[in-house]
Short mmCIF file of C-alpha atoms and ligand atoms in Angstrom, two decimals:
data_model
loop_
_atom_site.label_atom_id
_atom_site.label_comp_id
_atom_site.label_asym_id
_atom_site.label_seq_id
_atom_site.Cartn_x
_atom_site.Cartn_y
_atom_site.Cartn_z
CA MET A 179 9.08 -23.78 41.09
CA ILE A 180 11.35 -26.01 38.76
CA ASP A 181 13.19 -28.24 41.08
CA LYS A 182 13.67 -31.60 39.35
CA ILE A 183 14.57 -32.04 35.69
CA ALA A 184 14.67 -35.53 33.94
CA ILE A 185 16.57 -35.90 30.64
CA ASP A 186 16.25 -39.34 28.99
CA GLY A 187 17.11 -40.77 25.62
CA PRO A 188 19.28 -43.34 23.84
CA ALA A 189 23.05 -43.56 23.87
CA ALA A 190 24.99 -40.50 22.67
CA SER A 191 21.78 -38.47 22.06
CA GLY A 192 23.42 -35.52 23.93
CA LYS A 193 21.87 -36.06 27.37
CA THR A 194 24.99 -35.52 29.38
CA THR A 195 26.04 -32.23 27.55
CA LEU A 196 22.55 -30.81 27.78
CA ALA A 197 22.02 -31.95 31.46
CA LYS A 198 25.44 -30.44 32.38
CA LEU A 199 24.69 -27.17 30.75
CA LEU A 200 21.27 -26.89 32.40
CA ALA A 201 22.71 -27.75 35.76
CA GLU A 202 25.28 -25.09 35.43
CA GLU A 203 22.86 -22.49 34.37
CA LEU A 204 20.47 -23.26 37.23
CA ASP A 205 23.04 -24.08 39.82
CA PHE A 206 21.62 -27.51 40.24
CA LEU A 207 23.36 -30.78 40.76
CA PHE A 208 24.02 -32.83 37.68
CA PHE A 209 23.55 -36.67 38.21
CA ASP A 210 24.35 -39.01 35.34
CA THR A 211 22.76 -42.26 36.29
CA GLY A 212 24.48 -44.18 33.47
CA VAL A 213 27.66 -44.00 35.44
CA MET A 214 26.31 -46.38 38.13
CA TYR A 215 25.41 -49.12 35.51
CA ARG A 216 28.70 -48.69 33.96
CA ALA A 217 30.43 -49.03 37.37
CA VAL A 218 28.73 -52.33 38.05
CA THR A 219 29.61 -53.62 34.58
CA LEU A 220 33.30 -52.58 34.99
CA ALA A 221 33.60 -54.15 38.46
CA ALA A 222 32.18 -57.42 37.16
CA LEU A 223 34.59 -57.53 34.19
CA GLN A 224 37.42 -56.71 36.50
CA ASN A 225 36.79 -59.39 39.00
CA ASN A 226 35.63 -61.95 36.38
CA THR A 227 31.98 -62.26 37.56
CA PRO A 228 30.28 -63.67 34.59
CA ILE A 229 27.88 -61.10 33.12
CA GLU A 230 25.32 -63.87 32.61
CA ASP A 231 25.15 -64.74 36.32
CA GLU A 232 22.26 -62.46 37.30
CA SER A 233 22.44 -63.19 41.10
CA ALA A 234 26.20 -62.52 41.32
CA ILE A 235 25.90 -59.33 39.32
CA THR A 236 22.96 -58.29 41.64
CA ALA A 237 24.94 -58.84 44.65
CA LEU A 238 27.82 -56.81 43.15
CA ALA A 239 25.41 -53.92 42.45
CA GLN A 240 24.21 -54.12 46.11
CA LYS A 241 27.59 -53.83 47.75
CA LEU A 242 29.53 -51.56 45.28
CA GLN A 243 30.44 -48.18 46.62
CA ILE A 244 30.06 -45.70 43.76
CA ASP A 245 31.08 -42.00 44.38
CA VAL A 246 30.91 -39.13 41.91
CA ARG A 247 33.11 -36.17 43.10
CA PRO A 248 34.38 -32.87 41.59
CA PRO A 249 37.21 -33.46 39.01
CA SER A 250 40.67 -33.95 40.62
CA LYS A 251 42.48 -33.74 37.28
CA ASP A 252 42.30 -31.36 34.23
CA ASP A 253 42.28 -34.19 31.67
CA GLY A 254 38.84 -33.53 30.13
CA ARG A 255 36.78 -35.29 32.83
CA SER A 256 33.81 -33.53 34.31
CA ASP A 257 33.82 -35.54 37.47
CA ASP A 258 35.80 -38.20 39.20
CA VAL A 259 34.06 -41.55 39.40
CA LEU A 260 35.26 -43.72 42.34
CA ILE A 261 34.41 -47.40 42.66
CA ASP A 262 35.27 -48.78 46.08
CA GLY A 263 37.52 -45.82 46.46
CA ILE A 264 39.54 -46.20 43.22
CA ASP A 265 39.42 -43.62 40.41
CA GLN A 266 37.74 -45.39 37.46
CA THR A 267 36.61 -42.21 35.52
CA TRP A 268 37.90 -43.36 32.20
CA ALA A 269 37.71 -47.05 32.67
CA ILE A 270 33.91 -47.08 32.78
CA ARG A 271 33.91 -45.64 29.29
CA GLN A 272 36.03 -48.53 27.70
CA PRO A 273 34.28 -50.31 24.75
CA GLU A 274 34.26 -53.58 26.85
CA VAL A 275 31.87 -51.71 29.26
CA ASP A 276 29.83 -50.28 26.39
CA SER A 277 29.29 -53.80 24.91
CA ARG A 278 28.06 -55.41 28.25
CA VAL A 279 26.37 -52.53 30.11
CA SER A 280 22.90 -53.15 28.63
CA GLU A 281 22.88 -56.74 29.85
CA VAL A 282 23.68 -55.69 33.28
CA SER A 283 21.15 -52.88 33.43
CA ALA A 284 18.42 -55.16 32.36
CA TYR A 285 18.52 -57.14 35.63
CA ALA A 286 15.69 -56.24 37.91
CA GLY A 287 17.82 -56.56 41.04
CA VAL A 288 20.56 -54.36 39.71
CA ARG A 289 18.01 -51.67 38.75
CA LYS A 290 16.38 -51.98 42.24
CA ALA A 291 19.65 -51.45 44.17
CA LEU A 292 20.73 -48.60 41.95
CA SER A 293 17.37 -46.90 41.57
CA GLU A 294 16.82 -46.60 45.27
CA GLN A 295 20.09 -44.46 45.59
CA GLN A 296 19.09 -42.51 42.48
CA ARG A 297 15.68 -41.60 43.76
CA ARG A 298 16.99 -40.67 47.22
CA ILE A 299 19.35 -38.21 45.57
CA GLY A 300 16.77 -37.00 43.14
CA MET A 301 14.19 -36.22 45.73
CA ARG A 302 16.52 -33.79 47.51
CA GLY A 303 15.74 -31.55 44.52
CA MET A 304 17.68 -28.92 42.67
CA VAL A 305 18.76 -31.65 40.36
CA VAL A 306 19.12 -32.51 36.68
CA MET A 307 19.20 -36.20 36.21
CA ALA A 308 20.13 -38.05 32.98
CA GLY A 309 19.36 -41.57 32.06
CA ARG A 310 16.87 -43.88 30.51
CA ASP A 311 14.05 -44.17 32.97
CA ILE A 312 14.31 -40.85 35.06
CA GLY A 313 10.98 -39.41 33.81
CA THR A 314 9.14 -42.79 33.79
CA VAL A 315 10.51 -44.61 36.99
CA ILE A 316 12.99 -42.71 39.04
CA LEU A 317 11.49 -39.22 39.18
CA PRO A 318 7.96 -39.45 37.70
CA GLU A 319 7.10 -36.21 39.61
CA ALA A 320 9.92 -34.20 37.71
CA ASP A 321 8.87 -30.76 36.82
CA LEU A 322 10.30 -30.89 33.37
CA LYS A 323 10.99 -34.03 31.28
CA ILE A 324 13.05 -33.97 28.15
CA TYR A 325 13.43 -36.96 25.95
CA LEU A 326 16.34 -36.42 23.45
CA VAL A 327 16.53 -38.26 20.22
CA ALA A 328 18.86 -38.43 17.25
CA SER A 329 19.28 -40.79 14.42
CA VAL A 330 21.46 -43.81 15.21
CA GLU A 331 23.86 -42.88 12.48
CA GLU A 332 24.33 -39.28 13.95
CA ARG A 333 24.78 -40.71 17.54
CA ALA A 334 27.31 -43.38 16.32
CA ARG A 335 29.26 -40.53 14.57
CA ARG A 336 29.32 -38.50 17.79
CA ARG A 337 30.46 -41.57 19.85
CA HIS A 338 33.08 -42.62 17.31
CA LYS A 339 34.53 -39.17 17.38
CA GLU A 340 34.80 -39.35 21.19
CA CYS A 341 36.39 -42.74 20.97
CA ILE A 342 39.09 -41.52 18.51
CA GLU A 343 39.83 -38.44 20.69
CA ARG A 344 40.51 -40.72 23.60
CA GLY A 345 42.89 -42.74 21.54
CA GLU A 346 40.70 -45.79 21.14
CA ASN A 347 41.06 -47.54 17.79
CA MET A 348 37.32 -48.33 16.86
CA THR A 349 35.78 -48.19 13.34
CA TYR A 350 32.61 -46.28 12.75
CA GLU A 351 30.86 -49.45 11.72
CA SER A 352 31.62 -51.31 15.06
CA VAL A 353 30.35 -48.20 17.09
CA LEU A 354 27.25 -48.18 15.07
CA GLU A 355 26.69 -51.92 15.51
CA GLY A 356 27.27 -51.68 19.32
CA MET A 357 24.85 -48.78 19.54
CA ARG A 358 22.17 -50.55 17.66
CA MET A 359 22.45 -53.49 19.87
CA ARG A 360 22.39 -51.40 23.00
CA ASP A 361 19.29 -49.52 21.84
CA GLU A 362 17.60 -52.74 21.10
CA ILE A 363 18.33 -54.30 24.64
CA ASP A 364 17.52 -50.97 26.44
CA SER A 365 14.19 -50.43 24.69
CA THR A 366 12.90 -54.02 24.89
CA ARG A 367 13.80 -54.99 28.45
CA GLU A 368 10.97 -55.79 30.92
CA VAL A 369 11.97 -53.53 33.63
CA ALA A 370 11.97 -49.73 33.03
CA PRO A 371 12.55 -49.91 29.33
CA LEU A 372 13.77 -46.83 27.40
CA GLN A 373 10.79 -44.92 26.37
CA PRO A 374 9.62 -41.31 26.72
CA ALA A 375 7.20 -40.48 29.64
CA GLU A 376 3.80 -39.62 28.56
CA ASP A 377 4.47 -35.97 29.69
CA ALA A 378 8.00 -35.71 28.27
CA VAL A 379 8.87 -33.23 25.54
CA ILE A 380 10.72 -34.92 22.70
CA LEU A 381 13.67 -32.90 21.30
CA ASP A 382 15.44 -34.10 18.14
CA SER A 383 19.20 -33.19 18.17
CA ASP A 384 19.92 -34.34 14.55
CA ASP A 385 21.44 -31.45 12.61
CA LYS A 386 21.37 -29.25 15.74
CA ASP A 387 24.34 -28.07 17.64
CA ILE A 388 24.41 -28.12 21.38
CA ALA A 389 23.69 -24.43 21.58
CA THR A 390 20.51 -24.82 19.72
CA VAL A 391 19.36 -27.79 21.89
CA PHE A 392 20.27 -25.86 24.99
CA GLU A 393 18.13 -22.96 23.78
CA ALA A 394 15.14 -25.15 23.22
CA ALA A 395 15.54 -26.66 26.59
CA MET A 396 15.76 -23.32 28.23
CA SER A 397 12.61 -22.12 26.58
CA LEU A 398 10.82 -25.17 27.83
CA MET A 399 12.12 -24.27 31.26
CA ASN A 400 10.79 -20.82 30.97
CA GLY A 401 7.50 -22.08 29.74
CA ALA A 402 7.12 -24.48 32.60
CA ARG A 403 8.21 -21.76 35.05
CA LYS A 404 5.48 -19.48 33.66
CA THR A 405 2.75 -22.08 33.86
CA ASP A 406 3.86 -22.71 37.38
CA SER A 407 3.42 -19.02 38.46
CA ASP A 408 0.06 -18.59 36.56
O1 CDP B 117 26.49 -42.31 27.51
P1 CDP B 117 25.60 -43.27 26.95
O2 CDP B 117 24.39 -42.73 26.52
O3 CDP B 117 26.25 -44.15 25.95
O4 CDP B 117 25.27 -44.29 28.00
P2 CDP B 117 24.92 -44.13 29.56
O5 CDP B 117 23.95 -43.04 29.80
O6 CDP B 117 26.23 -43.95 30.23
O7 CDP B 117 24.30 -45.53 30.01
C1 CDP B 117 24.94 -46.82 29.76
C2 CDP B 117 23.91 -47.83 29.82
O8 CDP B 117 23.32 -47.88 31.23
C3 CDP B 117 22.73 -47.72 28.93
O9 CDP B 117 22.94 -48.26 27.56
C4 CDP B 117 21.58 -48.49 29.67
O10 CDP B 117 21.75 -49.87 29.42
C5 CDP B 117 21.98 -48.23 31.13
N1 CDP B 117 21.16 -47.17 31.86
C6 CDP B 117 19.84 -47.57 32.24
O11 CDP B 117 19.46 -48.65 32.05
N2 CDP B 117 19.15 -46.63 32.99
C7 CDP B 117 19.63 -45.38 33.22
N3 CDP B 117 18.89 -44.53 33.99
C8 CDP B 117 20.96 -45.05 32.76
C9 CDP B 117 21.61 -45.91 32.04
#
C-alpha cells in the first residue's frame, strides 16, 4: 500500500503544486515542510534576532508554535499559516524571507527541532510531504520518492511570475540571483543537504506543464502499487 510520498527538489521546481494535486487525488494530507523554515526566518526578522546568531535562532525554532490550517480566506491561499496564533500566510513568502531562509535552515539545531515534528506527522501516514530532505532524512521509508528538477532559469521565471502576481516589484534578474544563492546554500550545507535519495525517481519539469508532471507521478504511483501487490 502506498502510504507515504516524498517530493523533494530545489526552489520553484513545482513540488508544492504536484504534492497538492497528489494529496487531493489520494485524499492524503499535504505537508509543505518549507513553511516551517520560512516561519522561523520570518519570526527572527520580525523580532530582530540576528540571523547569524545560531543559538538564538535555534532557541526560536524550538519554541515557535507553527500551525497550518484549512484556508480561512478566498485570496489564493491554499492554507492558513499561523505563527504563535497570528496569520502569517503571505508574510512567510516575502522576498526578505526568501533571501535569509537558507541560512536559517542550514543550522543543525533548527533542523533537529523542526524535523522531529515533521517526522511525527509523516509517520502517521496517508501523507504527501514536500521539502528538501524528505526522501533522505525525514521519511527514508517513503513508498514513493520523487525528486523534481528544472533549470534555474525556468524556476526563476516561475517564481518571478508569482511575485509579480502578488504585487511585488522584483526584477527577473534579482529572483534568478536569489535562487542561485539559495540552491548553492541548500545543496552544500553539512546537515541534510538537498540531494536526491538513492531510490528517488528524478522528474524534469522543464518544458512540461503541471498536467504532464502529474500524469508522470501518477504512473509512478500506479507502478509502485502494482509492484507492491505482486
Ligand atoms: O517554495 P520554495 O521551493 O521556494 O521553498 P520552500 O520549499 O518554501 O523552502 C524554503 C527554504 O527552506 C529552502 O530554500 C530550504 O533552505 C529550506 N528547507 C529545507 O531546508 N528543508 C526542507 N525540508 C524544506 C525547506
